[in-house]
Amino acid sequence: MSKYKILLFDADGTILDFEKSEAIALKKTFEKFNLLYDENTHLNFYKKLNAEIWSEFENGEISAKKLKPERFRRFNSKYNFNIEPSLMSDTYLEYLSEAGYFLDGAENLLTKLKEKFKMILLTNGLTAVQNRRFSITNMKKYFEKIIISEEVGVKKPQKEIFELSLK
């Protein structure tokens, strides 16, 4: 018998292959707006920019609502794209929500752990995007509860989201 009763998981980069989803969504967004896409240039810059803005979100410096268009405002500013940031963001998020992929071995691990533990998924991801990705991957079958920070108004790494998850 294990001393652990509940296992907490993050979604992106732990169970789901966010890097793959992100790359596919960005490429499709460029195609939608007839922009020339260079993965090495554009994806690498987007990853750096996205990490910065998510850090701002986690530090309470920007809201989830403002995060969405702001990253594309900054992105468009760097490359002089003349596309409305909100439109580009909405397009990207639509493609991202359609891109749910397990990391290698993750689904097998979840199947085995579900037999022995209660599991809870915690994510700072955006509600509309995550819910669709979780549906595509049938993620809900593995977890007692899925907690999305945008829905509960508390984000990781704040202790309140962990307290909430254990209730």
CSV table of C-alpha atoms in Angstrom, one decimal:
chain,number,residue,atom,x,y,z
A,1,MET,CA,0.0,0.0,0.0
A,2,SER,CA,1.3,3.4,-1.0
A,3,LYS,CA,1.6,6.3,1.4
A,4,TYR,CA,0.3,8.5,-1.4
A,5,LYS,CA,-3.5,8.9,-1.8
A,6,ILE,CA,-3.7,11.5,-4.5
A,7,LEU,CA,-1.3,12.4,-7.3
A,8,LEU,CA,-1.3,15.9,-8.8
A,9,PHE,CA,-0.3,16.4,-12.4
A,10,ASP,CA,0.3,19.3,-14.7
A,11,ALA,CA,-0.9,18.9,-18.3
A,12,ASP,CA,1.4,20.6,-20.7
A,13,GLY,CA,4.9,19.3,-20.9
A,14,THR,CA,4.1,16.6,-18.3
A,15,ILE,CA,1.3,14.6,-20.0
A,16,LEU,CA,0.6,16.4,-23.2
A,17,ASP,CA,3.1,17.4,-25.8
A,18,PHE,CA,2.6,21.1,-25.8
A,19,GLU,CA,5.6,21.8,-28.0
A,20,LYS,CA,4.1,19.7,-30.8
A,21,SER,CA,0.7,21.3,-30.3
A,22,GLU,CA,2.2,24.8,-30.3
A,23,ALA,CA,4.3,24.2,-33.4
A,24,ILE,CA,1.3,22.9,-35.4
A,25,ALA,CA,-1.0,25.7,-34.3
A,26,LEU,CA,1.5,28.5,-35.1
A,27,LYS,CA,2.3,27.0,-38.5
A,28,LYS,CA,-1.5,26.7,-39.3
A,29,THR,CA,-2.0,30.3,-38.1
A,30,PHE,CA,0.7,31.6,-40.5
A,31,GLU,CA,-0.9,29.6,-43.3
A,32,LYS,CA,-4.4,31.0,-42.6
A,33,PHE,CA,-3.0,34.6,-42.9
A,34,ASN,CA,-0.8,33.8,-45.9
A,35,LEU,CA,2.4,34.6,-44.1
A,36,LEU,CA,5.7,33.0,-44.9
A,37,TYR,CA,6.6,30.7,-42.1
A,38,ASP,CA,10.1,29.8,-41.0
A,39,GLU,CA,10.0,27.4,-38.1
A,40,ASN,CA,13.4,28.2,-36.8
A,41,THR,CA,12.8,31.9,-36.7
A,42,HIS,CA,9.1,32.2,-35.9
A,43,LEU,CA,8.6,29.3,-33.6
A,44,ASN,CA,11.7,30.0,-31.6
A,45,PHE,CA,10.8,33.6,-31.1
A,46,TYR,CA,7.2,32.7,-30.3
A,47,LYS,CA,8.3,30.2,-27.7
A,48,LYS,CA,10.5,32.8,-26.0
A,49,LEU,CA,7.8,35.4,-26.1
A,50,ASN,CA,5.1,33.0,-24.9
A,51,ALA,CA,7.3,31.9,-21.9
A,52,GLU,CA,7.8,35.6,-21.0
A,53,ILE,CA,4.1,36.4,-21.1
A,54,TRP,CA,3.1,33.3,-19.2
A,55,SER,CA,5.6,34.3,-16.5
A,56,GLU,CA,3.9,37.7,-16.4
A,57,PHE,CA,0.6,35.9,-16.0
A,58,GLU,CA,1.8,33.6,-13.3
A,59,ASN,CA,3.2,36.6,-11.5
A,60,GLY,CA,-0.1,38.5,-11.7
A,61,GLU,CA,1.2,41.1,-14.0
A,62,ILE,CA,-1.2,40.4,-16.8
A,63,SER,CA,-4.7,38.7,-17.0
A,64,ALA,CA,-5.5,35.7,-19.1
A,65,LYS,CA,-7.8,37.9,-21.1
A,66,LYS,CA,-5.0,40.4,-21.9
A,67,LEU,CA,-2.4,37.6,-22.4
A,68,LYS,CA,-4.2,36.2,-25.5
A,69,PRO,CA,-3.9,39.2,-27.8
A,70,GLU,CA,-0.8,40.7,-26.2
A,71,ARG,CA,1.5,38.0,-27.2
A,72,PHE,CA,0.5,38.5,-30.8
A,73,ARG,CA,0.7,42.2,-30.5
A,74,ARG,CA,4.3,41.8,-29.5
A,75,PHE,CA,4.9,39.1,-32.1
A,76,ASN,CA,3.4,41.2,-34.9
A,77,SER,CA,5.5,44.2,-33.7
A,78,LYS,CA,8.7,42.2,-34.1
A,79,TYR,CA,7.9,41.0,-37.6
A,80,ASN,CA,5.8,44.0,-38.8
A,81,PHE,CA,2.8,41.9,-39.6
A,82,ASN,CA,-0.3,44.0,-40.2
A,83,ILE,CA,-2.8,41.6,-38.6
A,84,GLU,CA,-5.2,42.4,-35.8
A,85,PRO,CA,-3.6,40.7,-32.7
A,86,SER,CA,-7.0,39.5,-31.4
A,87,LEU,CA,-7.8,37.9,-34.7
A,88,MET,CA,-4.4,36.2,-34.9
A,89,SER,CA,-4.7,35.1,-31.3
A,90,ASP,CA,-8.2,33.7,-31.8
A,91,THR,CA,-7.0,31.8,-34.9
A,92,TYR,CA,-4.0,30.4,-33.0
A,93,LEU,CA,-6.1,29.3,-30.0
A,94,GLU,CA,-8.6,27.6,-32.3
A,95,TYR,CA,-5.8,25.5,-33.9
A,96,LEU,CA,-4.1,24.9,-30.5
A,97,SER,CA,-7.4,23.6,-29.1
A,98,GLU,CA,-7.5,21.0,-31.9
A,99,ALA,CA,-4.0,19.8,-31.2
A,100,GLY,CA,-4.0,17.3,-28.3
A,101,TYR,CA,-1.2,14.8,-28.2
A,102,PHE,CA,0.1,12.7,-25.3
A,103,LEU,CA,3.9,12.6,-24.6
A,104,ASP,CA,5.4,9.2,-25.4
A,105,GLY,CA,4.5,6.8,-22.6
A,106,ALA,CA,2.2,9.2,-20.8
A,107,GLU,CA,-1.1,7.5,-21.6
A,108,ASN,CA,0.3,4.1,-20.6
A,109,LEU,CA,1.5,5.6,-17.3
A,110,LEU,CA,-1.8,7.2,-16.5
A,111,THR,CA,-3.6,3.9,-17.2
A,112,LYS,CA,-1.4,2.1,-14.7
A,113,LEU,CA,-1.6,4.8,-12.1
A,114,LYS,CA,-5.3,5.2,-12.3
A,115,GLU,CA,-5.6,1.6,-10.9
A,116,LYS,CA,-3.9,2.6,-7.7
A,117,PHE,CA,-4.4,6.3,-7.1
A,118,LYS,CA,-6.8,9.2,-7.2
A,119,MET,CA,-5.4,11.7,-9.7
A,120,ILE,CA,-6.0,15.4,-10.1
A,121,LEU,CA,-4.9,17.5,-13.1
A,122,LEU,CA,-3.9,21.1,-12.5
A,123,THR,CA,-3.3,23.5,-15.4
A,124,ASN,CA,-2.8,27.2,-15.9
A,125,GLY,CA,-3.8,26.7,-19.5
A,126,LEU,CA,-6.7,28.6,-21.0
A,127,THR,CA,-10.1,27.0,-20.3
A,128,ALA,CA,-11.4,26.8,-23.9
A,129,VAL,CA,-8.2,25.4,-25.3
A,130,GLN,CA,-7.6,22.9,-22.5
A,131,ASN,CA,-11.1,21.6,-22.4
A,132,ARG,CA,-11.0,20.8,-26.1
A,133,ARG,CA,-7.5,19.2,-25.9
A,134,PHE,CA,-8.6,17.1,-22.9
A,135,SER,CA,-11.7,16.0,-24.8
A,136,ILE,CA,-9.6,15.0,-27.9
A,137,THR,CA,-7.2,13.0,-25.7
A,138,ASN,CA,-10.0,11.6,-23.5
A,139,MET,CA,-8.0,12.9,-20.6
A,140,LYS,CA,-11.0,13.1,-18.2
A,141,LYS,CA,-11.2,9.3,-17.9
A,142,TYR,CA,-7.9,9.3,-15.9
A,143,PHE,CA,-8.6,12.1,-13.4
A,144,GLU,CA,-11.0,12.5,-10.4
A,145,LYS,CA,-10.9,16.2,-11.1
A,146,ILE,CA,-9.5,18.6,-13.6
A,147,ILE,CA,-8.8,22.1,-12.3
A,148,ILE,CA,-8.1,24.9,-14.7
A,149,SER,CA,-6.8,28.1,-13.1
A,150,GLU,CA,-8.8,30.4,-15.3
A,151,GLU,CA,-12.0,28.7,-14.1
A,152,VAL,CA,-11.2,28.8,-10.4
A,153,GLY,CA,-9.5,32.2,-10.3
A,154,VAL,CA,-6.3,30.9,-8.7
A,155,LYS,CA,-3.2,29.9,-10.7
A,156,LYS,CA,-0.1,27.8,-10.1
A,157,PRO,CA,2.2,28.2,-8.2
A,158,GLN,CA,-0.1,29.9,-5.7
A,159,LYS,CA,-0.7,27.6,-2.7
A,160,GLU,CA,-4.5,28.1,-2.9
A,161,ILE,CA,-4.8,26.1,-6.1
A,162,PHE,CA,-3.1,23.2,-4.4
A,163,GLU,CA,-5.3,23.5,-1.3
A,164,LEU,CA,-8.4,23.7,-3.6
A,165,SER,CA,-7.3,20.6,-5.4
A,166,LEU,CA,-7.0,18.6,-2.2
A,167,LYS,CA,-10.5,19.6,-1.0
